[in-house]
PDB file of C-alpha atoms in Angstrom:
ATOM      1  CA  MET A  29     -35.588 -38.250  -2.045  1.00 48.00           C
ATOM      2  CA  LYS A  30     -33.402 -37.120  -4.955  1.00 45.00           C
ATOM      3  CA  LEU A  31     -35.364 -33.889  -5.156  1.00 40.00           C
ATOM      4  CA  PHE A  32     -34.878 -33.323  -1.403  1.00 40.00           C
ATOM      5  CA  VAL A  33     -31.115 -33.891  -1.685  1.00 39.00           C
ATOM      6  CA  PHE A  34     -30.935 -31.574  -4.696  1.00 40.00           C
ATOM      7  CA  LEU A  35     -32.885 -28.813  -2.935  1.00 39.00           C
ATOM      8  CA  THR A  36     -30.832 -29.221   0.251  1.00 42.00           C
ATOM      9  CA  PHE A  37     -27.560 -29.041  -1.694  1.00 42.00           C
ATOM     10  CA  GLY A  38     -28.853 -25.988  -3.551  1.00 47.00           C
ATOM     11  CA  LEU A  39     -29.758 -24.286  -0.286  1.00 43.00           C
ATOM     12  CA  PHE A  40     -26.282 -24.888   1.169  1.00 41.00           C
ATOM     13  CA  ALA A  41     -24.645 -23.759  -2.059  1.00 43.00           C
ATOM     14  CA  CYS A  42     -26.644 -20.529  -2.107  1.00 43.00           C
ATOM     15  CA  THR A  43     -25.893 -19.910   1.557  1.00 42.00           C
ATOM     16  CA  GLY A  44     -22.187 -20.464   0.897  1.00 44.00           C
ATOM     17  CA  LEU A  45     -22.190 -18.082  -2.055  1.00 39.00           C
ATOM     18  CA  LYS A  46     -24.023 -15.484   0.017  1.00 44.00           C
ATOM     19  CA  ALA A  47     -21.433 -15.758   2.796  1.00 44.00           C
ATOM     20  CA  GLN A  48     -18.591 -15.630   0.308  1.00 43.00           C
ATOM     21  CA  SER A  49     -19.970 -12.537  -1.424  1.00 47.00           C
ATOM     22  CA  ALA A  50     -20.252 -10.790   1.950  1.00 63.00           C
ATOM     23  CA  VAL A  51     -16.471 -10.996   2.476  1.00 86.00           C
ATOM     24  CA  ASP A  52     -14.782  -7.826   1.225  1.00 90.00           C
ATOM     25  CA  PHE A  53     -11.227  -9.172   1.026  1.00 93.00           C
ATOM     26  CA  ALA A  54      -9.758  -5.922  -0.311  1.00 94.00           C
ATOM     27  CA  ASN A  55     -11.968  -3.662   1.860  1.00 95.00           C
ATOM     28  CA  LEU A  56     -13.370  -1.903  -1.197  1.00 95.00           C
ATOM     29  CA  THR A  57     -16.006  -0.252   0.968  1.00 95.00           C
ATOM     30  CA  LYS A  58     -13.561   1.696   3.156  1.00 97.00           C
ATOM     31  CA  TYR A  59     -13.069   4.612   0.759  1.00 97.00           C
ATOM     32  CA  LYS A  60     -16.143   4.028  -1.428  1.00 97.00           C
ATOM     33  CA  ASP A  61     -18.079   7.086  -0.230  1.00 97.00           C
ATOM     34  CA  GLU A  62     -15.004   9.349  -0.267  1.00 96.00           C
ATOM     35  CA  ASN A  63     -14.130   8.205  -3.778  1.00 97.00           C
ATOM     36  CA  THR A  64     -17.678   8.814  -5.016  1.00 96.00           C
ATOM     37  CA  SER A  65     -17.668  12.275  -3.466  1.00 95.00           C
ATOM     38  CA  LEU A  66     -14.333  13.141  -5.102  1.00 94.00           C
ATOM     39  CA  VAL A  67     -15.459  11.926  -8.527  1.00 93.00           C
ATOM     40  CA  ASN A  68     -18.794  13.777  -8.297  1.00 94.00           C
ATOM     41  CA  SER A  69     -17.110  16.986  -7.158  1.00 93.00           C
ATOM     42  CA  LYS A  70     -14.790  16.791 -10.200  1.00 86.00           C
ATOM     43  CA  LYS A  71     -11.980  17.917  -7.905  1.00 87.00           C
ATOM     44  CA  LYS A  72      -8.553  17.366  -9.407  1.00 91.00           C
ATOM     45  CA  VAL A  73      -6.424  14.996  -7.363  1.00 93.00           C
ATOM     46  CA  ASP A  74      -2.688  15.581  -7.629  1.00 96.00           C
ATOM     47  CA  VAL A  75      -1.218  12.673  -5.669  1.00 98.00           C
ATOM     48  CA  ILE A  76      -2.578   9.476  -4.123  1.00 98.00           C
ATOM     49  CA  PHE A  77      -0.626   7.575  -1.482  1.00 98.00           C
ATOM     50  CA  MET A  78      -1.468   3.867  -1.820  1.00 98.00           C
ATOM     51  CA  GLY A  79      -0.415   1.770   1.137  1.00 98.00           C
ATOM     52  CA  ASN A  80      -1.134   0.030   4.408  1.00 98.00           C
ATOM     53  CA  SER A  81      -1.311   1.178   8.058  1.00 97.00           C
ATOM     54  CA  ILE A  82       1.859   3.244   7.631  1.00 98.00           C
ATOM     55  CA  THR A  83       0.064   5.366   5.036  1.00 98.00           C
ATOM     56  CA  GLU A  84      -3.231   5.364   6.918  1.00 98.00           C
ATOM     57  CA  GLY A  85      -1.454   6.424  10.112  1.00 98.00           C
ATOM     58  CA  TRP A  86       0.371   9.178   8.251  1.00 98.00           C
ATOM     59  CA  VAL A  87      -2.923  10.835   7.299  1.00 98.00           C
ATOM     60  CA  LYS A  88      -4.164  10.567  10.878  1.00 97.00           C
ATOM     61  CA  ASN A  89      -0.913  11.863  12.403  1.00 97.00           C
ATOM     62  CA  HIS A  90      -0.383  14.779  10.052  1.00 98.00           C
ATOM     63  CA  PRO A  91      -3.520  15.500   7.985  1.00 98.00           C
ATOM     64  CA  GLU A  92      -2.254  18.981   7.090  1.00 98.00           C
ATOM     65  CA  PHE A  93       0.605  17.479   5.088  1.00 98.00           C
ATOM     66  CA  PHE A  94      -2.009  15.920   2.820  1.00 98.00           C
ATOM     67  CA  SER A  95      -4.640  18.672   2.707  1.00 96.00           C
ATOM     68  CA  GLU A  96      -2.173  21.520   2.151  1.00 96.00           C
ATOM     69  CA  ASN A  97      -0.407  19.726  -0.715  1.00 97.00           C
ATOM     70  CA  ASN A  98      -3.504  18.227  -2.379  1.00 96.00           C
ATOM     71  CA  TYR A  99      -2.384  14.710  -1.474  1.00 98.00           C
ATOM     72  CA  THR A 100      -4.929  11.957  -0.878  1.00 98.00           C
ATOM     73  CA  GLY A 101      -4.293   8.962   1.388  1.00 98.00           C
ATOM     74  CA  ARG A 102      -5.551   5.510   0.507  1.00 98.00           C
ATOM     75  CA  GLY A 103      -3.917   3.359   3.151  1.00 98.00           C
ATOM     76  CA  ILE A 104      -5.632   0.422   4.858  1.00 98.00           C
ATOM     77  CA  SER A 105      -4.194  -1.173   7.970  1.00 97.00           C
ATOM     78  CA  GLY A 106      -2.905  -4.713   7.625  1.00 96.00           C
ATOM     79  CA  GLN A 107      -3.183  -4.927   3.854  1.00 98.00           C
ATOM     80  CA  THR A 108      -0.898  -6.905   1.594  1.00 98.00           C
ATOM     81  CA  THR A 109      -0.069  -6.152  -2.031  1.00 98.00           C
ATOM     82  CA  SER A 110      -2.712  -8.560  -3.329  1.00 98.00           C
ATOM     83  CA  GLN A 111      -5.422  -6.588  -1.517  1.00 98.00           C
ATOM     84  CA  MET A 112      -4.027  -3.269  -2.730  1.00 98.00           C
ATOM     85  CA  LEU A 113      -3.936  -4.532  -6.303  1.00 98.00           C
ATOM     86  CA  LEU A 114      -7.611  -5.512  -6.087  1.00 98.00           C
ATOM     87  CA  ARG A 115      -8.652  -2.024  -4.981  1.00 98.00           C
ATOM     88  CA  PHE A 116      -6.199  -0.119  -7.166  1.00 98.00           C
ATOM     89  CA  GLN A 117      -8.805   0.671  -9.825  1.00 98.00           C
ATOM     90  CA  ASN A 118     -11.313   2.069  -7.314  1.00 97.00           C
ATOM     91  CA  ASP A 119      -8.923   3.868  -4.974  1.00 98.00           C
ATOM     92  CA  VAL A 120      -6.449   5.216  -7.526  1.00 98.00           C
ATOM     93  CA  ILE A 121      -7.317   5.017 -11.220  1.00 98.00           C
ATOM     94  CA  ALA A 122     -10.956   6.089 -10.874  1.00 97.00           C
ATOM     95  CA  LEU A 123      -9.831   9.321  -9.169  1.00 97.00           C
ATOM     96  CA  LYS A 124      -7.575  10.245 -12.131  1.00 97.00           C
ATOM     97  CA  PRO A 125      -4.604  11.526 -10.126  1.00 98.00           C
ATOM     98  CA  LYS A 126      -1.451  12.913 -11.685  1.00 98.00           C
ATOM     99  CA  LEU A 127       0.719  10.639  -9.573  1.00 98.00           C
ATOM    100  CA  VAL A 128       0.520   7.630  -7.259  1.00 98.00           C
ATOM    101  CA  ILE A 129       2.965   6.715  -4.489  1.00 98.00           C
ATOM    102  CA  ILE A 130       3.069   2.949  -3.965  1.00 98.00           C
ATOM    103  CA  ASN A 131       4.338   1.895  -0.547  1.00 98.00           C
ATOM    104  CA  ALA A 132       3.696  -1.804  -0.020  1.00 98.00           C
ATOM    105  CA  GLY A 133       5.233  -5.080   1.075  1.00 98.00           C
ATOM    106  CA  THR A 134       5.499  -4.899   4.864  1.00 97.00           C
ATOM    107  CA  ASN A 135       2.434  -7.052   5.498  1.00 98.00           C
ATOM    108  CA  ASP A 136       3.352  -9.511   2.756  1.00 98.00           C
ATOM    109  CA  ILE A 137       6.609 -10.211   4.580  1.00 98.00           C
ATOM    110  CA  ALA A 138       4.600 -10.468   7.811  1.00 97.00           C
ATOM    111  CA  GLN A 139       2.451 -13.127   6.092  1.00 97.00           C
ATOM    112  CA  ASN A 140      -0.834 -11.368   6.836  1.00 96.00           C
ATOM    113  CA  THR A 141      -2.635 -13.169   4.001  1.00 95.00           C
ATOM    114  CA  GLY A 142      -0.441 -16.211   3.480  1.00 94.00           C
ATOM    115  CA  ILE A 143       3.123 -17.468   3.105  1.00 96.00           C
ATOM    116  CA  TYR A 144       5.453 -14.767   1.807  1.00 97.00           C
ATOM    117  CA  ASP A 145       6.481 -15.226  -1.820  1.00 98.00           C
ATOM    118  CA  PRO A 146       8.886 -12.439  -2.867  1.00 98.00           C
ATOM    119  CA  ASP A 147       8.139 -12.938  -6.576  1.00 98.00           C
ATOM    120  CA  PHE A 148       4.377 -12.704  -5.996  1.00 98.00           C
ATOM    121  CA  THR A 149       4.756  -9.538  -3.921  1.00 98.00           C
ATOM    122  CA  PHE A 150       7.129  -7.901  -6.392  1.00 98.00           C
ATOM    123  CA  ASN A 151       4.820  -8.736  -9.299  1.00 98.00           C
ATOM    124  CA  ASN A 152       1.826  -7.257  -7.477  1.00 98.00           C
ATOM    125  CA  ILE A 153       3.678  -3.979  -6.984  1.00 98.00           C
ATOM    126  CA  LYS A 154       4.864  -4.074 -10.598  1.00 98.00           C
ATOM    127  CA  ALA A 155       1.270  -4.693 -11.743  1.00 98.00           C
ATOM    128  CA  MET A 156       0.059  -1.612  -9.846  1.00 98.00           C
ATOM    129  CA  ALA A 157       2.802   0.468 -11.443  1.00 98.00           C
ATOM    130  CA  ASP A 158       1.908  -0.889 -14.887  1.00 98.00           C
ATOM    131  CA  ILE A 159      -1.811  -0.184 -14.427  1.00 98.00           C
ATOM    132  CA  ALA A 160      -1.073   3.365 -13.308  1.00 98.00           C
ATOM    133  CA  GLN A 161       1.208   4.136 -16.232  1.00 98.00           C
ATOM    134  CA  ASN A 162      -1.188   2.554 -18.728  1.00 98.00           C
ATOM    135  CA  ASN A 163      -3.792   5.009 -17.468  1.00 98.00           C
ATOM    136  CA  GLY A 164      -1.561   8.062 -17.706  1.00 98.00           C
ATOM    137  CA  VAL A 165      -0.736   8.190 -13.986  1.00 98.00           C
ATOM    138  CA  LYS A 166       2.887   8.810 -12.997  1.00 98.00           C
ATOM    139  CA  VAL A 167       4.428   6.441 -10.425  1.00 98.00           C
ATOM    140  CA  ILE A 168       6.836   6.745  -7.510  1.00 98.00           C
ATOM    141  CA  LEU A 169       7.868   3.572  -5.691  1.00 98.00           C
ATOM    142  CA  ALA A 170       8.656   3.895  -1.989  1.00 98.00           C
ATOM    143  CA  SER A 171      10.795   1.488  -0.020  1.00 98.00           C
ATOM    144  CA  VAL A 172       9.487  -0.824   2.652  1.00 98.00           C
ATOM    145  CA  LEU A 173      10.304   0.783   6.000  1.00 98.00           C
ATOM    146  CA  PRO A 174      12.918  -0.843   8.250  1.00 98.00           C
ATOM    147  CA  ALA A 175      11.757  -3.529  10.646  1.00 97.00           C
ATOM    148  CA  ALA A 176      13.733  -5.825  12.927  1.00 96.00           C
ATOM    149  CA  ALA A 177      10.738  -8.038  13.724  1.00 96.00           C
ATOM    150  CA  PHE A 178       6.937  -8.066  13.613  1.00 95.00           C
ATOM    151  CA  PRO A 179       5.278  -7.972  17.060  1.00 94.00           C
ATOM    152  CA  TRP A 180       2.390 -10.095  15.711  1.00 93.00           C
ATOM    153  CA  ARG A 181       4.683 -12.547  13.832  1.00 94.00           C
ATOM    154  CA  LYS A 182       7.588 -13.162  16.182  1.00 92.00           C
ATOM    155  CA  GLU A 183       8.332 -16.494  14.508  1.00 95.00           C
ATOM    156  CA  ILE A 184       9.640 -14.652  11.425  1.00 95.00           C
ATOM    157  CA  THR A 185      13.284 -14.115  12.338  1.00 91.00           C
ATOM    158  CA  ASP A 186      14.818 -12.792   9.098  1.00 96.00           C
ATOM    159  CA  VAL A 187      12.705  -9.679   8.599  1.00 97.00           C
ATOM    160  CA  PRO A 188      15.509  -7.179   7.787  1.00 97.00           C
ATOM    161  CA  GLN A 189      16.955  -9.516   5.167  1.00 98.00           C
ATOM    162  CA  LYS A 190      13.576  -9.955   3.453  1.00 98.00           C
ATOM    163  CA  VAL A 191      12.883  -6.212   3.589  1.00 98.00           C
ATOM    164  CA  ASP A 192      16.288  -5.414   2.099  1.00 98.00           C
ATOM    165  CA  ALA A 193      15.887  -7.980  -0.682  1.00 98.00           C
ATOM    166  CA  LEU A 194      12.485  -6.610  -1.703  1.00 98.00           C
ATOM    167  CA  ASN A 195      13.726  -3.024  -1.578  1.00 98.00           C
ATOM    168  CA  GLN A 196      16.672  -3.901  -3.803  1.00 98.00           C
ATOM    169  CA  ARG A 197      14.340  -5.401  -6.403  1.00 98.00           C
ATOM    170  CA  LEU A 198      12.050  -2.367  -6.291  1.00 98.00           C
ATOM    171  CA  LYS A 199      14.983   0.020  -6.582  1.00 98.00           C
ATOM    172  CA  GLN A 200      16.342  -1.875  -9.587  1.00 98.00           C
ATOM    173  CA  TYR A 201      12.909  -2.017 -11.234  1.00 98.00           C
ATOM    174  CA  ALA A 202      12.462   1.727 -10.726  1.00 98.00           C
ATOM    175  CA  SER A 203      15.884   2.411 -12.229  1.00 98.00           C
ATOM    176  CA  ASN A 204      15.222   0.159 -15.230  1.00 98.00           C
ATOM    177  CA  ASN A 205      11.892   1.879 -15.895  1.00 97.00           C
ATOM    178  CA  LYS A 206      12.965   5.468 -15.163  1.00 96.00           C
ATOM    179  CA  LEU A 207      10.798   5.787 -12.057  1.00 98.00           C
ATOM    180  CA  LEU A 208      11.814   7.515  -8.849  1.00 98.00           C
ATOM    181  CA  PHE A 209      12.475   5.242  -5.888  1.00 98.00           C
ATOM    182  CA  VAL A 210      12.152   6.950  -2.523  1.00 98.00           C
ATOM    183  CA  ASP A 211      14.345   5.255   0.075  1.00 98.00           C
ATOM    184  CA  TYR A 212      12.736   5.788   3.473  1.00 98.00           C
ATOM    185  CA  ASN A 213      14.530   2.702   4.757  1.00 98.00           C
ATOM    186  CA  THR A 214      18.111   4.000   4.665  1.00 98.00           C
ATOM    187  CA  ALA A 215      17.102   7.245   6.343  1.00 98.00           C
ATOM    188  CA  MET A 216      15.261   5.486   9.189  1.00 98.00           C
ATOM    189  CA  ARG A 217      17.177   2.254   9.936  1.00 98.00           C
ATOM    190  CA  ASP A 218      19.605   1.349  12.664  1.00 97.00           C
ATOM    191  CA  ALA A 219      22.746  -0.781  12.333  1.00 96.00           C
ATOM    192  CA  LYS A 220      20.732  -4.018  12.543  1.00 94.00           C
ATOM    193  CA  GLY A 221      18.185  -3.042   9.889  1.00 96.00           C
ATOM    194  CA  GLY A 222      15.414  -2.171  12.324  1.00 97.00           C
ATOM    195  CA  MET A 223      13.715   1.154  12.918  1.00 97.00           C
ATOM    196  CA  ARG A 224      15.917   3.712  14.664  1.00 97.00           C
ATOM    197  CA  GLU A 225      15.071   4.496  18.263  1.00 97.00           C
ATOM    198  CA  GLY A 226      12.582   7.328  18.655  1.00 97.00           C
ATOM    199  CA  LEU A 227      10.976   6.871  15.230  1.00 98.00           C
ATOM    200  CA  SER A 228       8.435   4.217  16.246  1.00 97.00           C
ATOM    201  CA  LYS A 229       6.851   2.752  19.365  1.00 96.00           C
ATOM    202  CA  ASP A 230       6.485  -0.781  18.014  1.00 96.00           C
ATOM    203  CA  GLY A 231       9.337  -0.916  15.509  1.00 96.00           C
ATOM    204  CA  ILE A 232       6.921  -0.880  12.550  1.00 97.00           C
ATOM    205  CA  HIS A 233       4.672   2.171  12.579  1.00 97.00           C
ATOM    206  CA  PRO A 234       6.279   5.635  12.561  1.00 98.00           C
ATOM    207  CA  VAL A 235       5.492   8.220  15.201  1.00 98.00           C
ATOM    208  CA  PRO A 236       5.525  11.929  14.177  1.00 98.00           C
ATOM    209  CA  ALA A 237       9.348  11.972  14.317  1.00 98.00           C
ATOM    210  CA  GLY A 238       9.417   9.164  11.756  1.00 98.00           C
ATOM    211  CA  TYR A 239       6.945  10.842   9.423  1.00 98.00           C
ATOM    212  CA  ALA A 240       8.984  14.049   9.748  1.00 98.00           C
ATOM    213  CA  ILE A 241      11.870  12.198   8.055  1.00 98.00           C
ATOM    214  CA  MET A 242       9.624  10.749   5.357  1.00 98.00           C
ATOM    215  CA  GLU A 243       7.836  13.954   4.395  1.00 98.00           C
ATOM    216  CA  PRO A 244      10.653  15.968   2.809  1.00 98.00           C
ATOM    217  CA  LEU A 245      11.917  12.860   1.002  1.00 98.00           C
ATOM    218  CA  ILE A 246       8.593  12.153  -0.658  1.00 98.00           C
ATOM    219  CA  LYS A 247       7.679  15.792  -1.236  1.00 98.00           C
ATOM    220  CA  ASN A 248      10.951  16.423  -3.095  1.00 98.00           C
ATOM    221  CA  ALA A 249      10.328  13.326  -5.231  1.00 98.00           C
ATOM    222  CA  ILE A 250       6.758  14.417  -5.970  1.00 98.00           C
ATOM    223  CA  ASN A 251       7.829  17.912  -6.962  1.00 97.00           C
ATOM    224  CA  LYS A 252      10.550  16.496  -9.199  1.00 97.00           C
ATOM    225  CA  THR A 253       8.164  14.063 -10.882  1.00 97.00           C
ATOM    226  CA  LEU A 254       5.454  16.696 -11.420  1.00 97.00           C
ATOM    227  CA  GLY A 255       7.917  19.405 -12.420  1.00 93.00           C
ATOM    228  CA  LYS A 256       7.196  21.612  -9.429  1.00 85.00           C
ATOM    229  CA  LYS A 257       9.734  23.779  -7.620  1.00 71.00           C
TER     230      LYS A 257
END
Protein backbone atom coordinates (compact mmCIF):
# COMPACT_ATOMS: atom_id res chain seq x y z
CA MET A 1 0.00 0.00 0.00
CA LYS A 2 2.83 2.39 0.92
CA LEU A 3 4.58 1.54 -2.33
CA PHE A 4 1.36 2.24 -4.28
CA VAL A 5 0.92 5.62 -2.58
CA PHE A 6 4.57 6.48 -3.22
CA LEU A 7 4.36 5.52 -6.90
CA THR A 8 1.06 7.39 -7.32
CA PHE A 9 2.49 10.52 -5.69
CA GLY A 10 5.59 10.23 -7.88
CA LEU A 11 3.45 9.96 -11.00
CA PHE A 12 1.46 13.09 -10.10
CA ALA A 13 4.64 14.95 -9.20
CA CYS A 14 6.26 14.07 -12.53
CA THR A 15 3.12 15.03 -14.41
CA GLY A 16 3.03 18.36 -12.58
CA LEU A 17 6.68 19.07 -13.35
CA LYS A 18 6.10 18.18 -16.99
CA ALA A 19 3.16 20.59 -17.20
CA GLN A 20 5.11 23.29 -15.41
CA SER A 21 8.12 22.93 -17.71
CA ALA A 22 5.83 23.26 -20.74
CA VAL A 23 4.81 26.80 -19.69
CA ASP A 24 7.03 29.38 -21.37
CA PHE A 25 6.23 32.32 -19.10
CA ALA A 26 8.59 34.72 -20.88
CA ASN A 27 7.83 33.37 -24.38
CA LEU A 28 11.49 32.55 -24.98
CA THR A 29 10.54 30.60 -28.09
CA LYS A 30 9.06 33.57 -29.98
CA TYR A 31 12.37 34.91 -31.31
CA LYS A 32 14.48 31.78 -30.76
CA ASP A 33 14.90 30.92 -34.45
CA GLU A 34 15.48 34.55 -35.48
CA ASN A 35 18.08 34.97 -32.74
CA THR A 36 19.88 31.78 -33.76
CA SER A 37 19.90 32.90 -37.38
CA LEU A 38 21.33 36.31 -36.45
CA VAL A 39 24.06 34.81 -34.27
CA ASN A 40 25.02 32.23 -36.92
CA SER A 41 25.11 34.86 -39.66
CA LYS A 42 27.49 36.95 -37.51
CA LYS A 43 25.54 40.01 -38.64
CA LYS A 44 26.25 43.06 -36.53
CA VAL A 45 23.17 44.37 -34.76
CA ASP A 46 23.19 48.09 -34.06
CA VAL A 47 20.05 48.60 -31.99
CA ILE A 48 17.50 46.33 -30.32
CA PHE A 49 14.09 47.62 -29.26
CA MET A 50 12.97 45.65 -26.19
CA GLY A 51 9.31 46.03 -25.36
CA ASN A 52 5.73 44.85 -25.49
CA SER A 53 2.93 45.10 -28.09
CA ILE A 54 3.78 48.75 -28.75
CA THR A 55 7.21 47.68 -29.97
CA GLU A 56 5.91 44.58 -31.73
CA GLY A 57 3.25 46.65 -33.50
CA TRP A 58 5.84 49.22 -34.52
CA VAL A 59 7.79 46.60 -36.49
CA LYS A 60 4.60 45.39 -38.15
CA ASN A 61 3.36 48.91 -38.97
CA HIS A 62 6.62 50.30 -40.30
CA PRO A 63 9.16 47.52 -40.94
CA GLU A 64 11.25 49.80 -43.17
CA PHE A 65 12.09 52.01 -40.19
CA PHE A 66 13.81 49.00 -38.64
CA SER A 67 15.37 47.37 -41.71
CA GLU A 68 16.74 50.60 -43.19
CA ASN A 69 18.38 51.67 -39.91
CA ASN A 70 19.64 48.23 -38.82
CA TYR A 71 17.24 48.20 -35.87
CA THR A 72 15.88 44.93 -34.52
CA GLY A 73 12.52 44.62 -32.74
CA ARG A 74 12.05 42.33 -29.78
CA GLY A 75 8.57 43.24 -28.60
CA ILE A 76 6.03 40.72 -27.32
CA SER A 77 2.39 41.62 -26.88
CA GLY A 78 1.09 41.73 -23.33
CA GLN A 79 4.44 41.34 -21.60
CA THR A 80 5.38 42.85 -18.28
CA THR A 81 8.87 43.82 -17.12
CA SER A 82 9.37 40.53 -15.28
CA GLN A 83 8.88 38.61 -18.53
CA MET A 84 11.17 40.96 -20.44
CA LEU A 85 13.86 40.59 -17.80
CA LEU A 86 13.71 36.80 -18.12
CA ARG A 87 14.28 36.93 -21.88
CA PHE A 88 16.74 39.82 -21.86
CA GLN A 89 19.78 37.56 -22.15
CA ASN A 90 18.40 35.66 -25.15
CA ASP A 91 16.73 38.53 -27.00
CA VAL A 92 19.29 41.26 -26.34
CA ILE A 93 22.65 40.32 -24.84
CA ALA A 94 23.22 37.21 -26.96
CA LEU A 95 22.88 39.32 -30.13
CA LYS A 96 25.66 41.71 -28.99
CA PRO A 97 24.01 44.96 -30.08
CA LYS A 98 25.60 48.37 -29.68
CA LEU A 99 22.50 49.74 -28.01
CA VAL A 100 19.19 48.64 -26.49
CA ILE A 101 16.01 50.71 -26.19
CA ILE A 102 13.98 49.63 -23.16
CA ASN A 103 10.30 50.56 -23.36
CA ALA A 104 8.38 48.79 -20.61
CA GLY A 105 5.85 49.23 -17.83
CA THR A 106 2.47 49.60 -19.54
CA ASN A 107 1.39 46.02 -18.86
CA ASP A 108 2.74 46.08 -15.31
CA ILE A 109 0.41 48.98 -14.55
CA ALA A 110 -2.37 47.04 -16.30
CA GLN A 111 -1.65 44.14 -13.92
CA ASN A 112 -1.20 41.58 -16.70
CA THR A 113 0.84 39.26 -14.46
CA GLY A 114 -0.21 40.38 -11.00
CA ILE A 115 -0.82 43.36 -8.73
CA TYR A 116 1.18 46.40 -9.80
CA ASP A 117 4.14 47.18 -7.55
CA PRO A 118 5.93 50.32 -8.79
CA ASP A 119 9.17 49.40 -6.98
CA PHE A 120 9.20 45.91 -8.53
CA THR A 121 8.59 47.30 -12.02
CA PHE A 122 11.20 50.03 -11.66
CA ASN A 123 13.77 47.53 -10.37
CA ASN A 124 13.10 45.19 -13.29
CA ILE A 125 13.77 47.98 -15.77
CA LYS A 126 16.85 49.02 -13.79
CA ALA A 127 18.07 45.40 -13.81
CA MET A 128 17.78 45.25 -17.61
CA ALA A 129 19.74 48.48 -17.91
CA ASP A 130 22.40 47.16 -15.53
CA ILE A 131 22.73 43.86 -17.41
CA ALA A 132 23.09 45.69 -20.71
CA GLN A 133 25.77 48.06 -19.45
CA ASN A 134 27.67 45.25 -17.72
CA ASN A 135 27.86 43.57 -21.12
CA GLY A 136 29.06 46.64 -22.98
CA VAL A 137 25.65 47.52 -24.45
CA LYS A 138 24.57 51.17 -24.35
CA VAL A 139 21.08 51.92 -22.98
CA ILE A 140 18.28 54.35 -23.79
CA LEU A 141 15.21 54.36 -21.56
CA ALA A 142 11.90 55.26 -23.20
CA SER A 143 8.87 56.56 -21.36
CA VAL A 144 5.66 54.64 -20.91
CA LEU A 145 3.20 55.97 -23.49
CA PRO A 146 0.18 57.97 -22.30
CA ALA A 147 -2.95 56.06 -21.37
CA ALA A 148 -6.19 57.25 -19.82
CA ALA A 149 -7.46 53.72 -19.14
CA PHE A 150 -6.91 50.10 -20.17
CA PRO A 151 -9.78 48.61 -22.21
CA TRP A 152 -9.08 45.18 -20.66
CA ARG A 153 -8.67 46.55 -17.09
CA LYS A 154 -11.40 49.15 -16.73
CA GLU A 155 -11.36 48.78 -12.94
CA ILE A 156 -7.97 50.56 -12.81
CA THR A 157 -9.02 54.20 -12.61
CA ASP A 158 -5.74 56.02 -11.90
CA VAL A 159 -3.75 54.99 -14.96
CA PRO A 160 -2.33 58.43 -15.93
CA GLN A 161 -1.10 59.02 -12.39
CA LYS A 162 0.68 55.65 -12.26
CA VAL A 163 2.18 56.18 -15.72
CA ASP A 164 3.44 59.64 -14.77
CA ALA A 165 4.94 58.40 -11.50
CA LEU A 166 6.84 55.59 -13.22
CA ASN A 167 8.06 57.90 -15.98
CA GLN A 168 9.35 60.39 -13.42
CA ARG A 169 11.36 57.66 -11.70
CA LEU A 170 12.79 56.45 -15.01
CA LYS A 171 13.68 59.98 -16.07
CA GLN A 172 15.44 60.62 -12.77
CA TYR A 173 17.29 57.30 -12.94
CA ALA A 174 18.43 58.06 -16.48
CA SER A 175 19.65 61.50 -15.43
CA ASN A 176 21.51 60.12 -12.41
CA ASN A 177 23.23 57.49 -14.56
CA LYS A 178 23.92 59.65 -17.63
CA LEU A 179 21.51 57.74 -19.87
CA LEU A 180 19.20 59.30 -22.43
CA PHE A 181 15.51 59.25 -21.56
CA VAL A 182 13.21 59.54 -24.56
CA ASP A 183 9.90 61.12 -23.59
CA TYR A 184 7.25 59.81 -25.98
CA ASN A 185 4.60 60.56 -23.37
CA THR A 186 4.78 64.37 -23.40
CA ALA A 187 4.72 64.46 -27.18
CA MET A 188 1.65 62.20 -27.44
CA ARG A 189 -0.59 63.01 -24.44
CA ASP A 190 -3.72 65.07 -24.13
CA ALA A 191 -4.68 67.38 -21.25
CA LYS A 192 -5.96 64.45 -19.16
CA GLY A 193 -2.85 62.30 -19.60
CA GLY A 194 -4.35 59.98 -22.19
CA MET A 195 -3.31 59.43 -25.78
CA ARG A 196 -4.10 62.35 -28.08
CA GLU A 197 -6.93 61.85 -30.54
CA GLY A 198 -5.81 60.38 -33.86
CA LEU A 199 -2.71 58.66 -32.46
CA SER A 200 -4.41 55.43 -31.37
CA LYS A 201 -7.63 53.51 -31.91
CA ASP A 202 -7.82 52.03 -28.42
CA GLY A 203 -5.97 54.66 -26.40
CA ILE A 204 -2.98 52.33 -25.86
CA HIS A 205 -1.48 51.16 -29.14
CA PRO A 206 -0.23 53.78 -31.62
CA VAL A 207 -1.45 53.88 -35.20
CA PRO A 208 0.99 55.07 -37.92
CA ALA A 209 0.42 58.71 -36.90
CA GLY A 210 1.57 57.85 -33.38
CA TYR A 211 4.67 56.00 -34.54
CA ALA A 212 5.44 58.95 -36.82
CA ILE A 213 5.86 61.08 -33.67
CA MET A 214 7.97 58.45 -31.93
CA GLU A 215 10.38 57.75 -34.78
CA PRO A 216 12.30 61.03 -35.00
CA LEU A 217 12.49 61.23 -31.20
CA ILE A 218 14.11 57.83 -30.85
CA LYS A 219 16.24 58.09 -33.98
CA ASN A 220 17.78 61.37 -32.77
CA ALA A 221 18.51 59.77 -29.38
CA ILE A 222 20.06 56.72 -31.04
CA ASN A 223 22.27 58.82 -33.29
CA LYS A 224 23.37 60.92 -30.32
CA THR A 225 24.18 57.86 -28.21
CA LEU A 226 26.08 56.11 -31.02
CA GLY A 227 27.80 59.29 -32.19
CA LYS A 228 26.09 59.35 -35.57
CA LYS A 229 25.04 62.46 -37.47
